[in-house]
Each structure stands twice: as structure tokens, then as C-alpha cells.
PDB file of C-alpha atoms in Angstrom:
ATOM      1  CA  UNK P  52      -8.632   1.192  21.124  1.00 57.00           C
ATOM      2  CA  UNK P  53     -10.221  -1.885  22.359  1.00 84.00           C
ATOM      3  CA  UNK P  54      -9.031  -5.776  21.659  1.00 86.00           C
ATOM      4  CA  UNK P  55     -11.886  -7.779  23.525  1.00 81.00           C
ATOM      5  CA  UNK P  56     -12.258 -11.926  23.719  1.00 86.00           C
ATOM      6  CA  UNK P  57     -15.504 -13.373  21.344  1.00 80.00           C
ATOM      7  CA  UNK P  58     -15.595 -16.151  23.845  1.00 80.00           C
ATOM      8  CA  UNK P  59     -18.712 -17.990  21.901  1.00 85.00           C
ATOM      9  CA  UNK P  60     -15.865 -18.171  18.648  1.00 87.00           C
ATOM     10  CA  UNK P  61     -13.203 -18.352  20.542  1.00 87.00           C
ATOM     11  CA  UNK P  62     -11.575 -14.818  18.926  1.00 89.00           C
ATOM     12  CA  UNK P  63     -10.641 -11.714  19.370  1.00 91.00           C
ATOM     13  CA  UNK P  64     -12.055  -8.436  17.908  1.00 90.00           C
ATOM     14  CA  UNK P  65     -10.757  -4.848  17.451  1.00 91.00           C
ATOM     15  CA  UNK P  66     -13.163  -2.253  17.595  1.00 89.00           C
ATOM     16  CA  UNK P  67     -11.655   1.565  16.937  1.00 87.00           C
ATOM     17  CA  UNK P  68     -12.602   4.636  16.072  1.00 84.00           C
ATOM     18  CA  UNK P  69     -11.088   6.709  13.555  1.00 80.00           C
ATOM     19  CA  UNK P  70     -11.807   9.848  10.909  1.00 78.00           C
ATOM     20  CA  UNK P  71     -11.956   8.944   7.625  1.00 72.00           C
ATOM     21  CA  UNK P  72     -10.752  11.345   4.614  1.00 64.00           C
ATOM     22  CA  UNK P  73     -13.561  13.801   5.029  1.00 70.00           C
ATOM     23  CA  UNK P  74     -13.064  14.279   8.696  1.00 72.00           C
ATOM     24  CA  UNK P  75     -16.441  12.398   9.455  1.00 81.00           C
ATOM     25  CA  UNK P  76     -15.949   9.547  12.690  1.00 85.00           C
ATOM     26  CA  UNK P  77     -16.427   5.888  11.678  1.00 83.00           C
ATOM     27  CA  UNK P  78     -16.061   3.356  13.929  1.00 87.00           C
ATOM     28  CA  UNK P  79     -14.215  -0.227  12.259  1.00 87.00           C
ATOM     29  CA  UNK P  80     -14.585  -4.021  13.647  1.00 87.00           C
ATOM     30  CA  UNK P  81     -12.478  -6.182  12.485  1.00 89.00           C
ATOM     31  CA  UNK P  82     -13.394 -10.005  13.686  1.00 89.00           C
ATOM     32  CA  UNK P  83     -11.135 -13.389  13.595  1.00 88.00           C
ATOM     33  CA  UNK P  84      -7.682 -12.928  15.289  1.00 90.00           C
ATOM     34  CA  UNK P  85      -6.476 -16.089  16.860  1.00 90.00           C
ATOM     35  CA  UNK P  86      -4.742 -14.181  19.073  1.00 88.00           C
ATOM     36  CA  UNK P  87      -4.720 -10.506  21.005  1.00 89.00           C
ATOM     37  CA  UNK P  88      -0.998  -9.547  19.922  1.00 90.00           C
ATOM     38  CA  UNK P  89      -2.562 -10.305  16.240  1.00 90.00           C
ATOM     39  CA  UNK P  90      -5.474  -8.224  16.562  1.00 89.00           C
ATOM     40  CA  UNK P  91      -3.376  -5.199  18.504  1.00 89.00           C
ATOM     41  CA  UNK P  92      -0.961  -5.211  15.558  1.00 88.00           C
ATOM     42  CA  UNK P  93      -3.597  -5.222  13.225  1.00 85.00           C
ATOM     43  CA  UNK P  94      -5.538  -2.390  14.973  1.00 87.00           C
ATOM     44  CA  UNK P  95      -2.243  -0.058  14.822  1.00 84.00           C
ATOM     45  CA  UNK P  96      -1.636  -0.431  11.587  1.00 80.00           C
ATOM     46  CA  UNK P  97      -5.324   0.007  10.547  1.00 82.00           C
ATOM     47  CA  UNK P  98      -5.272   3.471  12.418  1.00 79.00           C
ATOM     48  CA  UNK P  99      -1.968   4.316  10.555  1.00 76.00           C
ATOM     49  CA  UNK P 100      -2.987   3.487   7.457  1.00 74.00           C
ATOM     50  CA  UNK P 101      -6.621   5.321   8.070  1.00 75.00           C
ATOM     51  CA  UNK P 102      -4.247   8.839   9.541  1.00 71.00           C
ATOM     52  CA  UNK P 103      -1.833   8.682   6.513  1.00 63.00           C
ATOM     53  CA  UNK P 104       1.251   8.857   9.124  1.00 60.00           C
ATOM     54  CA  UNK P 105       4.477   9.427   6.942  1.00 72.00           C
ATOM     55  CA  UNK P 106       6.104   6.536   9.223  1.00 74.00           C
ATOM     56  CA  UNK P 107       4.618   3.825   7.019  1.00 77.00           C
ATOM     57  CA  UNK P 108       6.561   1.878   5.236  1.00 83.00           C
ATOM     58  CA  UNK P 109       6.366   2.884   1.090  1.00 86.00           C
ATOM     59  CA  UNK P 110       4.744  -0.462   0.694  1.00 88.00           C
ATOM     60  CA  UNK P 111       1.825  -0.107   3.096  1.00 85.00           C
ATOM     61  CA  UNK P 112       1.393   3.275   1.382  1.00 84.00           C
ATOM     62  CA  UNK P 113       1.308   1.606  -2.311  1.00 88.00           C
ATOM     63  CA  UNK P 114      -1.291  -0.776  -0.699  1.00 87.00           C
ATOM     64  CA  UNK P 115      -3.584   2.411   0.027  1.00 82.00           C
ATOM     65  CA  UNK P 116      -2.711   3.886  -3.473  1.00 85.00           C
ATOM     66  CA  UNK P 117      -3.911   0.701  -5.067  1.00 88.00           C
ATOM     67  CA  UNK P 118      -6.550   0.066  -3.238  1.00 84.00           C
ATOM     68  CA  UNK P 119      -8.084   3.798  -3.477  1.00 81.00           C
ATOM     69  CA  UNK P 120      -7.214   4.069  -7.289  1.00 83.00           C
ATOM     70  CA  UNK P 121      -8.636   0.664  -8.125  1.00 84.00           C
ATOM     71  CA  UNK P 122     -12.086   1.922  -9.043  1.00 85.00           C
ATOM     72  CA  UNK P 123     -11.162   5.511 -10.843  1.00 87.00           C
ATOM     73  CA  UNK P 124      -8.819   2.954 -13.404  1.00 86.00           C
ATOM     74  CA  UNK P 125      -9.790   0.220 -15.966  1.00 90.00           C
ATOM     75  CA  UNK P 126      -8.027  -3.235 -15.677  1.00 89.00           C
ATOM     76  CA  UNK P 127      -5.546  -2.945 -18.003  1.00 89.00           C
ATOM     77  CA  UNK P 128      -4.457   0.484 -16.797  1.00 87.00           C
ATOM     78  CA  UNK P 129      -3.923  -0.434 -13.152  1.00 87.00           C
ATOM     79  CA  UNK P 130      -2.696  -3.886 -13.739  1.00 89.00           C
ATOM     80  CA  UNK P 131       0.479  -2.058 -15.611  1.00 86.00           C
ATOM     81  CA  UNK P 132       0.546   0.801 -13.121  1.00 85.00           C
ATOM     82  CA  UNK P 133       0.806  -2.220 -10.479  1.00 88.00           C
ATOM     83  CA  UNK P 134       3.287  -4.339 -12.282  1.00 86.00           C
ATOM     84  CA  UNK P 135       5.610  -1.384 -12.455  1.00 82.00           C
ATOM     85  CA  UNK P 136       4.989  -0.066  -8.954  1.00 85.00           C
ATOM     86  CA  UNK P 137       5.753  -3.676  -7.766  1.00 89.00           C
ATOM     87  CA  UNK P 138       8.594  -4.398  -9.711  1.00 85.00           C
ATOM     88  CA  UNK P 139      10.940  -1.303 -10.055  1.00 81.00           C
ATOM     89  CA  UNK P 140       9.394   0.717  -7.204  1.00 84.00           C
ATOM     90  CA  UNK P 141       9.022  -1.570  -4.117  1.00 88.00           C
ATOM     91  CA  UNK P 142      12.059  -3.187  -4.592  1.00 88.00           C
ATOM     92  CA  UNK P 143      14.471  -0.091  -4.242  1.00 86.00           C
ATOM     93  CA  UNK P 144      11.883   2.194  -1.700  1.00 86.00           C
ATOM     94  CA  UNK P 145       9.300  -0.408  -0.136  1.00 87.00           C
ATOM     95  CA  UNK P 146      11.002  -1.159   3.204  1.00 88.00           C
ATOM     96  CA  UNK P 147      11.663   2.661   3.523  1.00 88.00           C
ATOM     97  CA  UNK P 148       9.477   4.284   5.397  1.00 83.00           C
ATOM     98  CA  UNK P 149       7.368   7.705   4.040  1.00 81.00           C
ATOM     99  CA  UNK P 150       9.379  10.384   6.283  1.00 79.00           C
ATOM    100  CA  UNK P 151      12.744   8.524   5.586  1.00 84.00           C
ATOM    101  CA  UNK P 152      12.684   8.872   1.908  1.00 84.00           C
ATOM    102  CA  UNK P 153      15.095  12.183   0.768  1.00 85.00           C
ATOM    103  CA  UNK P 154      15.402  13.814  -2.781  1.00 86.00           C
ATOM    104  CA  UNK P 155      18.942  12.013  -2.972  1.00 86.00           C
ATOM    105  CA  UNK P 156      16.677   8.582  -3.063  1.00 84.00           C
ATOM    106  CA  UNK P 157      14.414   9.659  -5.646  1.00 83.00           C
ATOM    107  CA  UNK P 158      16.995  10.801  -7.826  1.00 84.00           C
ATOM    108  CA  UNK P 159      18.845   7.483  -7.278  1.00 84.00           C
ATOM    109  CA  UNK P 160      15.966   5.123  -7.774  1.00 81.00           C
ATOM    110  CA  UNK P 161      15.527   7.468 -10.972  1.00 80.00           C
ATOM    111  CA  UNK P 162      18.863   7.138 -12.531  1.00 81.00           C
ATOM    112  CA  UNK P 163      18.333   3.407 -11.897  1.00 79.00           C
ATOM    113  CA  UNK P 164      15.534   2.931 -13.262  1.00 75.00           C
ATOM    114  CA  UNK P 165      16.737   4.703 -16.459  1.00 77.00           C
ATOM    115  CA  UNK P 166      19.647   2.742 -16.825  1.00 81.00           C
ATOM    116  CA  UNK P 167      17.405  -0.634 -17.088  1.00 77.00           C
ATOM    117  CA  UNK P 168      17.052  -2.019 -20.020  1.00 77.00           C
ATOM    118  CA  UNK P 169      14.389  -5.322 -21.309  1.00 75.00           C
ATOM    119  CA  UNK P 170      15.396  -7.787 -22.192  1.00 78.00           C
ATOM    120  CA  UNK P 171      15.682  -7.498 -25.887  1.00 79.00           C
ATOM    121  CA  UNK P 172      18.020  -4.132 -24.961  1.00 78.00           C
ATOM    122  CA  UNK P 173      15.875  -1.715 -25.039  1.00 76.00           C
ATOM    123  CA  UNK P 174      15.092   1.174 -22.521  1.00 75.00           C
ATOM    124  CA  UNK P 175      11.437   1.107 -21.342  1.00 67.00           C
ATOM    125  CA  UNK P 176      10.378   4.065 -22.604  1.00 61.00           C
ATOM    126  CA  UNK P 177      11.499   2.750 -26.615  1.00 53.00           C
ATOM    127  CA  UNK P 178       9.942  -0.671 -25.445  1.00 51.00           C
ATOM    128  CA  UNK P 179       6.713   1.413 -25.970  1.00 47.00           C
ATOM    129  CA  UNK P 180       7.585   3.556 -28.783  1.00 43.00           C
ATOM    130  CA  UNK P 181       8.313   0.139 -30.428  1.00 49.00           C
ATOM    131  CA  UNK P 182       5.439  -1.537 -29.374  1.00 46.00           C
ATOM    132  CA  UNK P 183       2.749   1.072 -30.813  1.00 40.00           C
ATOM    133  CA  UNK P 184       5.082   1.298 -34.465  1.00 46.00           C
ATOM    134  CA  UNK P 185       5.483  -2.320 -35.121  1.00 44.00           C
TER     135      UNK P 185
END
């Protein structure tokens, strides 16, 4: 909405207006950009993220996720919840974008992820059985 000039820091500032979850207006400033292209890129993906557009990419959307989930989980929880996200989910659908993403995907990413094994040999979901009986 509006990239102005903080000309006593030598800045620039984004203030925009947007409606959060609940449908109630807030109005965001966001202060520090060294330059205006910065602080216009900044501002549209702040108001894409804060719309929930299906064009962003899987990864901006797992940035959401994790930061919205971060309080409802204890540590341990979302720390594995992240280190699988980030390791077998980004890689194969994080520079996909929401709407681009088809069934076909899933199911590949899927079979894919069930054909991995650690690295002792086992499939992930024995890694735990074996984990919890030894």
C-alpha cells in the first residue's frame, strides 16, 4: 500500500492494511529496508501470506504452518514435525507453488517417501516401532 522514505534513519517503511483470520482490519509497519524495491517485495509477500493466496510457494506456506502451530505444540513435538517437513517435504514440493500442486504429486512424493529407508535399513515407520521396543 504505501513504501514511504524515514529520512531521519535513512529507511524505508511499509505501512498496509490487511484482514487478519477473523475478518477484523489491522494495519502492519514494518521498519528498516535499505531500499524501496526491498520493502515493496516485502510488503507483497506480507499481504500474501496474511490472504492465504494458493500462489505461494509450499515453503512460504510451511513458514505460516510453523509459525501458527508453534504455540498449540511442545518442543519436542514441533521440532520433529519440523525436521520432517524440512527434510522430506520441502525438498520434493517447496518451490511448487499451492495451486500448482495435483493429486499425481502427492501420490508421488508419497510413494517416495515410502520407499526411503535410514540409514541402518529400515523404513521410518519400523525406525519407530524399533525405537519404543528396544
Amino acid at each position: 500500500m504505501s513504501v514511504s522514505k524515514d529520512s531521519e534513519r535513512r529507511t524505508f517503511y511499509v505501512q498496509c492494511r490487511y484482514r487478519d483470520w477473523t475478518g477484523e482490519p489491522k494495519k502492519k509497519t514494518q521498519r528498516g529496508f535499505k531500499t524501496e524495491k526491498e520493502a515493496r517485495k516485502w510488503e507483497f509477500e506480507f499481504l500474501k501470506r496474511m490472504e492465504g493466496a494458493p500462489t505461494m510457494l509450499f515453503s512460504k506456506f510451511y513458514e505460516v504452518y510453523a509459525e501458527n502451530t508453534k504455540m498449540r505444540l511442545r518442543q519436542t513435538t514441533r521440532e520433529t514435525k519440523d525436521n520432517m517437513i524440512e527434510s522430506k517435504s520441502l525438498p520434493f514440493l517447496g518451490h511448487k507453488r499451492l495451486n500448482e500442486i495435483a493429486a499425481l504429486e502427492i501420490l508421488n512424493w508419497e510413494n517416495e517417501f515410502m520407499a526411503m529407508r535410514t540409514s541402518n535399513g529400515l523404513e521410518y515407520s519400523q525406525t519407530y516401532l524399533h525405537s519404543i521396543c528396544n
